[in-house]
PDB file of C-alpha atoms and ligand atoms in Angstrom:
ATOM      1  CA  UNK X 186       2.020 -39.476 -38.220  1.00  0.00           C
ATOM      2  CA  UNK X 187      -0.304 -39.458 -35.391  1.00  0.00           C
ATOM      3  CA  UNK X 188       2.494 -39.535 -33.109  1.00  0.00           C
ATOM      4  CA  UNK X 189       3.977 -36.480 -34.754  1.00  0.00           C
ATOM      5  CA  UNK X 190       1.367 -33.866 -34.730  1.00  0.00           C
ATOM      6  CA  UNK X 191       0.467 -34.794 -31.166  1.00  0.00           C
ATOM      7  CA  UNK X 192       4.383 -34.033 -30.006  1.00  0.00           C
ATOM      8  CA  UNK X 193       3.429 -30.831 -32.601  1.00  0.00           C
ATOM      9  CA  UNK X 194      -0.074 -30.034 -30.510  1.00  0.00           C
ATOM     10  CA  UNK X 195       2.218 -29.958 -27.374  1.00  0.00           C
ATOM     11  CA  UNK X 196       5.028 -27.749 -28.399  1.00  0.00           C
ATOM     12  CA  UNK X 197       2.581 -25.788 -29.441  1.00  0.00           C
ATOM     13  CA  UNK X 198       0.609 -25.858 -26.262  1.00  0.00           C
ATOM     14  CA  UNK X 199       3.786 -25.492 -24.247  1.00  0.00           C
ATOM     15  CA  UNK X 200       5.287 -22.321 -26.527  1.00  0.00           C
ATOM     16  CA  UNK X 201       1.791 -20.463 -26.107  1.00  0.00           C
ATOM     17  CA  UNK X 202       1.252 -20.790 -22.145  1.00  0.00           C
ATOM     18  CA  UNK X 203       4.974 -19.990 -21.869  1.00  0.00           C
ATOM     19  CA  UNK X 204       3.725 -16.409 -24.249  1.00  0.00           C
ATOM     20  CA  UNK X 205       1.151 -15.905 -21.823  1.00  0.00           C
ATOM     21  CA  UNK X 206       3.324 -15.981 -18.775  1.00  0.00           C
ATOM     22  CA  UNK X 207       6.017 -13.980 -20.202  1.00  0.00           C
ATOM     23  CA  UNK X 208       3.700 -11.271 -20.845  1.00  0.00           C
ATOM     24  CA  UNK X 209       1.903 -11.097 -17.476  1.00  0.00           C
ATOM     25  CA  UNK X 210       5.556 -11.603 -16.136  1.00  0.00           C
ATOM     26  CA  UNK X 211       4.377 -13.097 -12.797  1.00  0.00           C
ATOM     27  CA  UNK X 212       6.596 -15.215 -10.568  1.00  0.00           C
ATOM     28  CA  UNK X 213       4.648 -15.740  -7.520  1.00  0.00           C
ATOM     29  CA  UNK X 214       4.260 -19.411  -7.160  1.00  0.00           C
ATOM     30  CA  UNK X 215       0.310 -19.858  -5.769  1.00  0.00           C
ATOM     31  CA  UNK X 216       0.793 -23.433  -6.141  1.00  0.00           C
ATOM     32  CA  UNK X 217      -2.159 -23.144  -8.213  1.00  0.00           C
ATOM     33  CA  UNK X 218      -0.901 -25.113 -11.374  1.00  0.00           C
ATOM     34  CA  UNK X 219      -0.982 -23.476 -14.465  1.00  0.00           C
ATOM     35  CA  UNK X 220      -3.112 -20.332 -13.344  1.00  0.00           C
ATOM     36  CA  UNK X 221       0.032 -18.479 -13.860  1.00  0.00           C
ATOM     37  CA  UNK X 222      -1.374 -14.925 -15.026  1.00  0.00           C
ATOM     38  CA  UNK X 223      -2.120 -13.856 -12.207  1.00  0.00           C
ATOM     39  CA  UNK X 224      -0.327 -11.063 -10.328  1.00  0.00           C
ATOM     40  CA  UNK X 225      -1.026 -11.063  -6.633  1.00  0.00           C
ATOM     41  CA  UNK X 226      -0.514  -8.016  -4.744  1.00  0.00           C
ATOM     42  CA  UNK X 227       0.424  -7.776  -1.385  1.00  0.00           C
ATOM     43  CA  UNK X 228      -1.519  -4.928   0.168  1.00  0.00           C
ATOM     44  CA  UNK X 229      -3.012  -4.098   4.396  1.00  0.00           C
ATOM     45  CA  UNK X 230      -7.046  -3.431   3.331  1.00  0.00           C
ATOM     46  CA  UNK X 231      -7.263  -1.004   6.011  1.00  0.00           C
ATOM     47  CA  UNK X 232      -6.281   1.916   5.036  1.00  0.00           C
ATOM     48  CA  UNK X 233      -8.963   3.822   2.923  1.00  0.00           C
ATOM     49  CA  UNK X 234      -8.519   5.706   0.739  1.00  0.00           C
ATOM     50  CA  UNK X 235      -5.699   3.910  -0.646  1.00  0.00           C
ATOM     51  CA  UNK X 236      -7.241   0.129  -0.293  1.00  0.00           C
ATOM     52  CA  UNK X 237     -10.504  -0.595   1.671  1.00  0.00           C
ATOM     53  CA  UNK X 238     -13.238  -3.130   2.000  1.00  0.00           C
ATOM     54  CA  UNK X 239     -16.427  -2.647   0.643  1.00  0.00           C
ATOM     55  CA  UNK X 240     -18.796  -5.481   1.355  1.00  0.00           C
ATOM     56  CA  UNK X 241     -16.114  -8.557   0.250  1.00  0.00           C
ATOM     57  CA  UNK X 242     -13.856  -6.647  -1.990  1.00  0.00           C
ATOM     58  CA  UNK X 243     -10.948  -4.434  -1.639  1.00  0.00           C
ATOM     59  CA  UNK X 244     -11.221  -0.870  -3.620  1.00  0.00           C
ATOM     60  CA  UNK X 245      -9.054   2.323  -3.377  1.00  0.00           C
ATOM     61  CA  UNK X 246      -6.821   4.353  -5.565  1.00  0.00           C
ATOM     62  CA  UNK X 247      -4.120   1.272  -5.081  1.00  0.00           C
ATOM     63  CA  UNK X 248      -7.015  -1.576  -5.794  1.00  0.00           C
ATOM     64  CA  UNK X 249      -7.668   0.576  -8.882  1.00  0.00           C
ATOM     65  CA  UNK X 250      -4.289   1.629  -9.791  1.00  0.00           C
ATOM     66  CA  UNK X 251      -2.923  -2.029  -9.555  1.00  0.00           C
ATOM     67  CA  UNK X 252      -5.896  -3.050 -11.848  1.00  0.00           C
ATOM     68  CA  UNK X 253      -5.307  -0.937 -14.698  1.00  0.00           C
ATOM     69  CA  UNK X 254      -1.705  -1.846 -14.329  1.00  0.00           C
ATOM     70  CA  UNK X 255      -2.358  -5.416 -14.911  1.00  0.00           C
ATOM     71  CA  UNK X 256      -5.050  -4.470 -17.493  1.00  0.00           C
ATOM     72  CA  UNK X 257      -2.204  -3.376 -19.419  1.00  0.00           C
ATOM     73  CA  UNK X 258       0.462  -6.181 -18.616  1.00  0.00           C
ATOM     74  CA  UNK X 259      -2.634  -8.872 -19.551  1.00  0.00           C
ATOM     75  CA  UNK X 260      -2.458 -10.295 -16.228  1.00  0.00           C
ATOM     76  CA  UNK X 261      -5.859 -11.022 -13.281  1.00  0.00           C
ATOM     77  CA  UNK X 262      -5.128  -9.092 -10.437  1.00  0.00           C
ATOM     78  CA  UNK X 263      -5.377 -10.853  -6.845  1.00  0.00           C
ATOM     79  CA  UNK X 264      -5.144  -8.722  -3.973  1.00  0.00           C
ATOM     80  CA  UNK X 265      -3.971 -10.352  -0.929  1.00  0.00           C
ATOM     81  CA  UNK X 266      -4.812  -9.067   2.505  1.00  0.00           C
ATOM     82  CA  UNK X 267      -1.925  -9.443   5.298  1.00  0.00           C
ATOM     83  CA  UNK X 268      -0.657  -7.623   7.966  1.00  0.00           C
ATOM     84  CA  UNK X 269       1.447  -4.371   6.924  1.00  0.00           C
ATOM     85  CA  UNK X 270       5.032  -5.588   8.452  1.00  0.00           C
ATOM     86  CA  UNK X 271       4.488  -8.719   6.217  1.00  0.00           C
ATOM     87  CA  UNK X 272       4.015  -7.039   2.629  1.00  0.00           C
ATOM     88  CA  UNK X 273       8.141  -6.751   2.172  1.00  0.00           C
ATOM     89  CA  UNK X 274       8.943 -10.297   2.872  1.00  0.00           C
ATOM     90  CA  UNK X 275       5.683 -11.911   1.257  1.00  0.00           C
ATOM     91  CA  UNK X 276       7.320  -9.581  -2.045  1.00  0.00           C
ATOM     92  CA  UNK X 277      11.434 -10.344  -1.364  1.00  0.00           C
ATOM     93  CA  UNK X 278       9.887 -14.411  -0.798  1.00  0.00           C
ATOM     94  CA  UNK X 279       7.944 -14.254  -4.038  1.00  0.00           C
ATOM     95  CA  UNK X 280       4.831 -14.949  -2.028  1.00  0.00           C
ATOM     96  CA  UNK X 281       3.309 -12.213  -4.044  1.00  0.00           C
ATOM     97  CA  UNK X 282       4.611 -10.265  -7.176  1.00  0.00           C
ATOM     98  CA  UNK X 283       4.362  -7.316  -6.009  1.00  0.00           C
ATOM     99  CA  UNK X 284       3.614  -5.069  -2.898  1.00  0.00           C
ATOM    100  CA  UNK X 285       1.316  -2.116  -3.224  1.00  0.00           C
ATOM    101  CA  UNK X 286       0.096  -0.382   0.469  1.00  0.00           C
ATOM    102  CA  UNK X 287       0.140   3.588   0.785  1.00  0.00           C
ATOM    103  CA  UNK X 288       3.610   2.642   1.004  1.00  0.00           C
ATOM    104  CA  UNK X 289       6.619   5.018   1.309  1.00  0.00           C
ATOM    105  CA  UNK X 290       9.458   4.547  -0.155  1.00  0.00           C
ATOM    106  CA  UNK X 291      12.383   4.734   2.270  1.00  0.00           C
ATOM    107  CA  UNK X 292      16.515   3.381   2.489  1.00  0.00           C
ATOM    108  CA  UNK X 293      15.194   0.871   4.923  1.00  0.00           C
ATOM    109  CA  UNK X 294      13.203  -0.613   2.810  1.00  0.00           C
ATOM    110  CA  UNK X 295      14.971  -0.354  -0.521  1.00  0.00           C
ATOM    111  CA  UNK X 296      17.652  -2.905   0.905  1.00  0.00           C
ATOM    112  CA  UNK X 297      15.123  -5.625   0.730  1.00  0.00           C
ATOM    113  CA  UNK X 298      12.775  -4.992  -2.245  1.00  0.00           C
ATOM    114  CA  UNK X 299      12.971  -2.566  -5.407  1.00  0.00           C
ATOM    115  CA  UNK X 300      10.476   0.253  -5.951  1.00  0.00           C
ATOM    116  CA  UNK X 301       8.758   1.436  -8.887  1.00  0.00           C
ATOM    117  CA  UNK X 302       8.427   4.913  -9.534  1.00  0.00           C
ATOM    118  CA  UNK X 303       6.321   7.182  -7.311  1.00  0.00           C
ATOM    119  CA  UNK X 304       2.250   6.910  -7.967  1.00  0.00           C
ATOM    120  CA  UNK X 305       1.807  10.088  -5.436  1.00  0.00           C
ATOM    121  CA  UNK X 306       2.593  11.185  -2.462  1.00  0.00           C
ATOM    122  CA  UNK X 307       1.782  12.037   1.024  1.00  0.00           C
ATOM    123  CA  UNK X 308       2.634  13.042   4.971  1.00  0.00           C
ATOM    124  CA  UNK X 309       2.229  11.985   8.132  1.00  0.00           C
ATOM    125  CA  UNK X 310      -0.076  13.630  10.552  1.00  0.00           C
ATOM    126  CA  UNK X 311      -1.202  14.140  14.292  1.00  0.00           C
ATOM    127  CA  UNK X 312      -4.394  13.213  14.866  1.00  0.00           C
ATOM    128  CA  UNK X 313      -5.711  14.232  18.590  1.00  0.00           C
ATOM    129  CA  UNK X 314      -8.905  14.595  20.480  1.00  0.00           C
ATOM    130  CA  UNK X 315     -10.505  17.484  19.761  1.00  0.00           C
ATOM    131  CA  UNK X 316     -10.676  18.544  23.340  1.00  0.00           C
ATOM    132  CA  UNK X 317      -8.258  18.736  26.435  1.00  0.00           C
ATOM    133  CA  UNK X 318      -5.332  17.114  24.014  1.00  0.00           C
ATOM    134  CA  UNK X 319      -2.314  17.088  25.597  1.00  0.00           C
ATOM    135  CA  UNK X 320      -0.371  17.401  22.400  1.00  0.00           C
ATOM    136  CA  UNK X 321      -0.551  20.324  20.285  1.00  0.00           C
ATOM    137  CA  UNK X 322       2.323  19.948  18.133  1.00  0.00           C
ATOM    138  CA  UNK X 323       5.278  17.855  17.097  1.00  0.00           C
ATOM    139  CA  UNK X 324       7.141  18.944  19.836  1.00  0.00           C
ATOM    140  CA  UNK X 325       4.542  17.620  22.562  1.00  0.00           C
ATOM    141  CA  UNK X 326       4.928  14.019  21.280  1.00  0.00           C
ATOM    142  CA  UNK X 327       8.185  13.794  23.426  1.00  0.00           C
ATOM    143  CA  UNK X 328       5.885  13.449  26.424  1.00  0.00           C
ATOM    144  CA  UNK X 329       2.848  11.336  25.317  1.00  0.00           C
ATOM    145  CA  UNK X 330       1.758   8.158  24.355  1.00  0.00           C
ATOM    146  CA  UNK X 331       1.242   8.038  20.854  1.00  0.00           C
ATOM    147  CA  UNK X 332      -0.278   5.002  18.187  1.00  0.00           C
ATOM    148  CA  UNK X 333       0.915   3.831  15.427  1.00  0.00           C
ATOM    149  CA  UNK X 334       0.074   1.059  12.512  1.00  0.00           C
ATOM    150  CA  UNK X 335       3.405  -1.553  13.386  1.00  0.00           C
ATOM    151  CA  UNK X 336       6.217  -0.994  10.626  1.00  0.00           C
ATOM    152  CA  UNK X 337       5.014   1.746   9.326  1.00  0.00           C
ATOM    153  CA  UNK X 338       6.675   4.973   8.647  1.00  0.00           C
ATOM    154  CA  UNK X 339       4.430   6.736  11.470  1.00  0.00           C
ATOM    155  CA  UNK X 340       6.223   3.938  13.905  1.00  0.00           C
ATOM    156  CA  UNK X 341       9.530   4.805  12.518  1.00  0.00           C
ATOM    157  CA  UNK X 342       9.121   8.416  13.197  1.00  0.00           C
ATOM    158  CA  UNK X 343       7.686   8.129  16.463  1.00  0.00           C
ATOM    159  CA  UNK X 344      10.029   5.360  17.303  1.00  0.00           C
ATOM    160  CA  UNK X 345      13.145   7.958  16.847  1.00  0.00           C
ATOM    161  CA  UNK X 346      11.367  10.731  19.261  1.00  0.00           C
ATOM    162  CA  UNK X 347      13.207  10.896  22.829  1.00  0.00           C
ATOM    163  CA  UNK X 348      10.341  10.169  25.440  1.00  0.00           C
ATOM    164  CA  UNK X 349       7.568   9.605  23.056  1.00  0.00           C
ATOM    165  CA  UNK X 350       6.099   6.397  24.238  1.00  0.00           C
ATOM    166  CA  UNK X 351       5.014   4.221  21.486  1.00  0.00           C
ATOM    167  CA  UNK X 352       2.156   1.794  21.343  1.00  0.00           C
ATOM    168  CA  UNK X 353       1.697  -0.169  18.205  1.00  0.00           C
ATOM    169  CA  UNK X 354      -1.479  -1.850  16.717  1.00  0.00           C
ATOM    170  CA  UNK X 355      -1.648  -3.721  13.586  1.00  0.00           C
ATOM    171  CA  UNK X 356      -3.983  -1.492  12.279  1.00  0.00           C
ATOM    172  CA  UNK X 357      -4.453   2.375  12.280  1.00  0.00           C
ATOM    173  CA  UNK X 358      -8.208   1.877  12.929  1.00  0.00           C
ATOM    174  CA  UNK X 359      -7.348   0.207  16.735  1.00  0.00           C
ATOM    175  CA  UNK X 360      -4.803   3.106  17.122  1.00  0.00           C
ATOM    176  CA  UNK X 361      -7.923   5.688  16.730  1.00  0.00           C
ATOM    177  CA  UNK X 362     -10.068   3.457  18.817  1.00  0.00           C
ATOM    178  CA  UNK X 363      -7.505   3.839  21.396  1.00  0.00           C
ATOM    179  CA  UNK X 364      -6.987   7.336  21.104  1.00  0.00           C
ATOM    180  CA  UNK X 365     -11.295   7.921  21.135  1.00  0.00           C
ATOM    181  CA  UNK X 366     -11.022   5.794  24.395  1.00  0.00           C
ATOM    182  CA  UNK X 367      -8.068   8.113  25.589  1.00  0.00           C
ATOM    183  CA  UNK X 368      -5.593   5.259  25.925  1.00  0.00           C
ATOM    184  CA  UNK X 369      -3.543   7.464  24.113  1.00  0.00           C
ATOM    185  CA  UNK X 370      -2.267  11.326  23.378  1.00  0.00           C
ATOM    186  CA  UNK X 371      -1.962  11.204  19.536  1.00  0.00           C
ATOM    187  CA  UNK X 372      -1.772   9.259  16.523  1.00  0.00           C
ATOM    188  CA  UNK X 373       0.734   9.379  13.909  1.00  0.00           C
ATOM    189  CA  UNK X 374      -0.454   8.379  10.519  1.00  0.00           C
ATOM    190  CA  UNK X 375      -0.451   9.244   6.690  1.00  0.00           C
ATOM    191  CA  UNK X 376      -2.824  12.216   6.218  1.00  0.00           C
ATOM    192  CA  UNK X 377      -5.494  10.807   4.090  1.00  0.00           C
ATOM    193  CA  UNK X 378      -6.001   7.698   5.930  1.00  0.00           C
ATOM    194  CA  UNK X 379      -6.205  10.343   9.123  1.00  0.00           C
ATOM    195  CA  UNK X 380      -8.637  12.483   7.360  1.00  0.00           C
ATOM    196  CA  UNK X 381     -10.926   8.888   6.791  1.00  0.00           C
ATOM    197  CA  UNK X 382     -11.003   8.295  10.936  1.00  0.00           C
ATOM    198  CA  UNK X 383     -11.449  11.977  11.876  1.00  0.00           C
ATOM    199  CA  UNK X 384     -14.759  11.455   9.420  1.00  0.00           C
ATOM    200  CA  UNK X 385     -15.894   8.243  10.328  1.00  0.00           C
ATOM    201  CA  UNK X 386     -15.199   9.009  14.088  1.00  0.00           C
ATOM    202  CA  UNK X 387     -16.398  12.310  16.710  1.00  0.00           C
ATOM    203  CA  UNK X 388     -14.066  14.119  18.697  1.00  0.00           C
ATOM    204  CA  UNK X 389     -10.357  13.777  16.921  1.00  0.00           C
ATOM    205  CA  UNK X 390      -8.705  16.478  14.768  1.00  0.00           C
ATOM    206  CA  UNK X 391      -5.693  16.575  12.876  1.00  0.00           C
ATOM    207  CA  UNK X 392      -2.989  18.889  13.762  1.00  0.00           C
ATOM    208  CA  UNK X 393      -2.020  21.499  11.420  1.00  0.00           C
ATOM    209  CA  UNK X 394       1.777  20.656  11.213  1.00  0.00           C
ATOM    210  CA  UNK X 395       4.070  19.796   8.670  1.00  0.00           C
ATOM    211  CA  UNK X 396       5.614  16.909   7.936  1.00  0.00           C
ATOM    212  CA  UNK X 397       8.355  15.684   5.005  1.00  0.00           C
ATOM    213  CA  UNK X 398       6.801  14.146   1.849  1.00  0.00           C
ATOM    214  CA  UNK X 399       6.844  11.035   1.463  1.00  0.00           C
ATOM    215  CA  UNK X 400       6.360   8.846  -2.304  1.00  0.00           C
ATOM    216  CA  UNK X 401       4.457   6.050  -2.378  1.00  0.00           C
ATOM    217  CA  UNK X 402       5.590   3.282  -4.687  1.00  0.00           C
ATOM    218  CA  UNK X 403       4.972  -0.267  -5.298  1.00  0.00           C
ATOM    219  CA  UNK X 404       7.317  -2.529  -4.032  1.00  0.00           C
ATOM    220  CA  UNK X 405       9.003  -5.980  -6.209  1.00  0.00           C
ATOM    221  CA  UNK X 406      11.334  -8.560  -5.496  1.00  0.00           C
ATOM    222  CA  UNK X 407      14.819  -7.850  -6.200  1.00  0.00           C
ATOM    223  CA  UNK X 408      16.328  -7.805  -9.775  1.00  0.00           C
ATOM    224  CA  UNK X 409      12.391  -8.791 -10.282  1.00  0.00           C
ATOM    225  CA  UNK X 410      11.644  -7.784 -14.135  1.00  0.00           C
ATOM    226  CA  UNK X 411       8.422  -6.694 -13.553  1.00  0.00           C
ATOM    227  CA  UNK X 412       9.892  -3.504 -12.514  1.00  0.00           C
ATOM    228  CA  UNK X 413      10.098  -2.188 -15.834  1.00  0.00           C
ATOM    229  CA  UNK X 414       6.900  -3.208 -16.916  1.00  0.00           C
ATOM    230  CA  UNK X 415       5.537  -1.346 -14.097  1.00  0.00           C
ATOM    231  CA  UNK X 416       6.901   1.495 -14.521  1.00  0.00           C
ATOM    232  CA  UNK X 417       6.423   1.585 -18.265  1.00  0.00           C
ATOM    233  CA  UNK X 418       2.641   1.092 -17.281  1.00  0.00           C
ATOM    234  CA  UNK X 419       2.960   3.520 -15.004  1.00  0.00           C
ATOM    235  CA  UNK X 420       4.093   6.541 -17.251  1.00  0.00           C
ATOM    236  CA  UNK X 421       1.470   5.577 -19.575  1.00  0.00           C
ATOM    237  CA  UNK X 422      -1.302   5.893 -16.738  1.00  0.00           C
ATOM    238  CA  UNK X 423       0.049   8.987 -15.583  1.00  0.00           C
ATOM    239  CA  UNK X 424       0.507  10.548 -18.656  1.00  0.00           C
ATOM    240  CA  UNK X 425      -3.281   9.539 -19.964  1.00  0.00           C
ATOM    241  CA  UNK X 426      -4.765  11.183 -17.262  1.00  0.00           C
ATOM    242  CA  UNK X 427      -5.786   7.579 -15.659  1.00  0.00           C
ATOM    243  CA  UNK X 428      -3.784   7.912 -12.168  1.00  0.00           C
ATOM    244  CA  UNK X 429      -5.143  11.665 -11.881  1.00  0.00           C
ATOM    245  CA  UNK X 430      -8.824  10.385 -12.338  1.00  0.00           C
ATOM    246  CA  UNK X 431      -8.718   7.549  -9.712  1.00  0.00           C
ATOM    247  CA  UNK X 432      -6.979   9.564  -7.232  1.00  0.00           C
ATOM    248  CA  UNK X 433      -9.559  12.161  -7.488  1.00  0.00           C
ATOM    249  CA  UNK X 434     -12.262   9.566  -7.612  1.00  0.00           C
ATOM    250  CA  UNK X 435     -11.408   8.896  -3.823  1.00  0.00           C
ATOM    251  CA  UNK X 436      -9.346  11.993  -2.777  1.00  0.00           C
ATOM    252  CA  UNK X 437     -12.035  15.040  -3.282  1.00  0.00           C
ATOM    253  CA  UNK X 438     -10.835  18.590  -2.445  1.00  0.00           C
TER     254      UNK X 438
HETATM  255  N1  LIG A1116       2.964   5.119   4.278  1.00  0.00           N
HETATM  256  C1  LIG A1116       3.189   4.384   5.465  1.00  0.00           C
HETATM  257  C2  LIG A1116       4.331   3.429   5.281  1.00  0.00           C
HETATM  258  O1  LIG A1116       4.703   3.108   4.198  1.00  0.00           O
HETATM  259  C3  LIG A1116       1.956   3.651   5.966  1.00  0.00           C
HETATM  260  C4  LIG A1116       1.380   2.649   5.035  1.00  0.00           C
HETATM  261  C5  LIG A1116       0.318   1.778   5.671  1.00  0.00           C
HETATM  262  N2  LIG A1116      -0.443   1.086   4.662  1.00  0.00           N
HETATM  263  C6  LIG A1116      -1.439   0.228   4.877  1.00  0.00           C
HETATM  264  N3  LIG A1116      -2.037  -0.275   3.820  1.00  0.00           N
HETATM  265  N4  LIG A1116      -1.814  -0.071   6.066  1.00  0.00           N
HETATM  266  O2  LIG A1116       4.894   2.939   6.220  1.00  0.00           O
END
């Protein structure tokens, strides 16, 4: 008898944790045991407004975003720092469940990982010093030095520009360090990140050029079903007003 309802006590055990997982849906494996509902982003914390450091922890309209998402899919968020270029394998790996960086979708990218929907959207910019800049439009890149975060879309686009020279940092801060030291013409980087280091620093500007719109998404694993459930959390966020909120908590106008 005793023997019975302890076999009963485990397939009970067993049936419940296996609940709890399905509903958070994660598949990253942390190694940490039976701590499986968590969801661990993959994100680059430098990139205010869209995921930042304040003291310890890592805010922005993606910290927040990814929260409420996993709010609703009963899972703990843990954001996980890394370099940009690493986000789409530590996501097509499993490494982390999903990817979430101010990042754009593009074809590139879609052959290794699957996108949500679009959260928002945004463009890349010029940032140059405010004085004697040698580049005054798009055009004037052709003949500059310009920085860029590595593996980002601003690298891409720069990267295809005839006699642009590129220099890459692994983070858009050091790029605008090097362009208040004058190592270099121009940066090219998403707009509201740029409007973040033409506040925090004197003597840039951003150019008053247009640029294609890009959609940010959050990135999965391939075939990963956590899509869905994204997406489905998603539409509900957008459509009670939650997404708006948070990205006018950080984006004033
Ligand atoms: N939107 C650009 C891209 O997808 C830049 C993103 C950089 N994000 C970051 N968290 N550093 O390539």
């Amino acid at each position: 008898m005793k023997k019975i309802i302890a076999l009963l006590l485990v397939a009970v055990l067993a049936a419940s944790s296996a609940l709890v997982l399905a509903s958070c849906g994660g598949n990253s494996d942390t190694g940490s045991g039976d701590t499986k509902t968590e969801l661990h982003m993959a994100t680059n914390a430098f990139f205010e407004p869209y995921e930042y450091y304040e003291g310890k922890k890592v805010v922005g309209i993606d910290a927040e975003i990814a929260d409420a998402i996993c709010k609703k899919l009963g899972c703990k968020l843990v954001i996980d720092d890394m370099e940009f270029d690493s986000i789409i394998t530590a996501v097509s790996s499993g490494k982390a469940d999903f990817g979430m960086a101010g990042m754009t979708v593009t074809d590139e990218r879609k052959k290794a990982v699957d996108f949500t929907d679009s959260y928002t959207t945004a463009t890349q910019v010029i940032i140059v010093p405010e004085e004697g800049n040698k580049v005054n439009n798009g055009d004037d890149l052709a003949k500059a030095s310009v920085g860029v975060q590595l593996g980002t879309t601003g690298d891409i686009y720069v990267s295809d520009i005839k006699g642009a020279s590129v220099e890459r940092f692994s983070k858009g801060a050091d790029a605008v360090l090097a362009l208040t030291k004058g190592k270099v013409d121009a940066v090219v980087i998403d707009n509201e990140p740029a409007k973040a280091f033409v506040e925090q620093n004197d003597g840039i500007k951003i150019l008053d050029e247009p640029f294609e719109k890009e959609d940010y998404a959050i990135c999965l694993k391939k075939g990963s079903d956590l899509t869905a459930k994204i997406n489905k959390a998603l539409k509900e966020l957008k459509e009670d007003g939650t997404i708006k909120k948070i990205v006018d908590k950080y984006i004033g106008d």
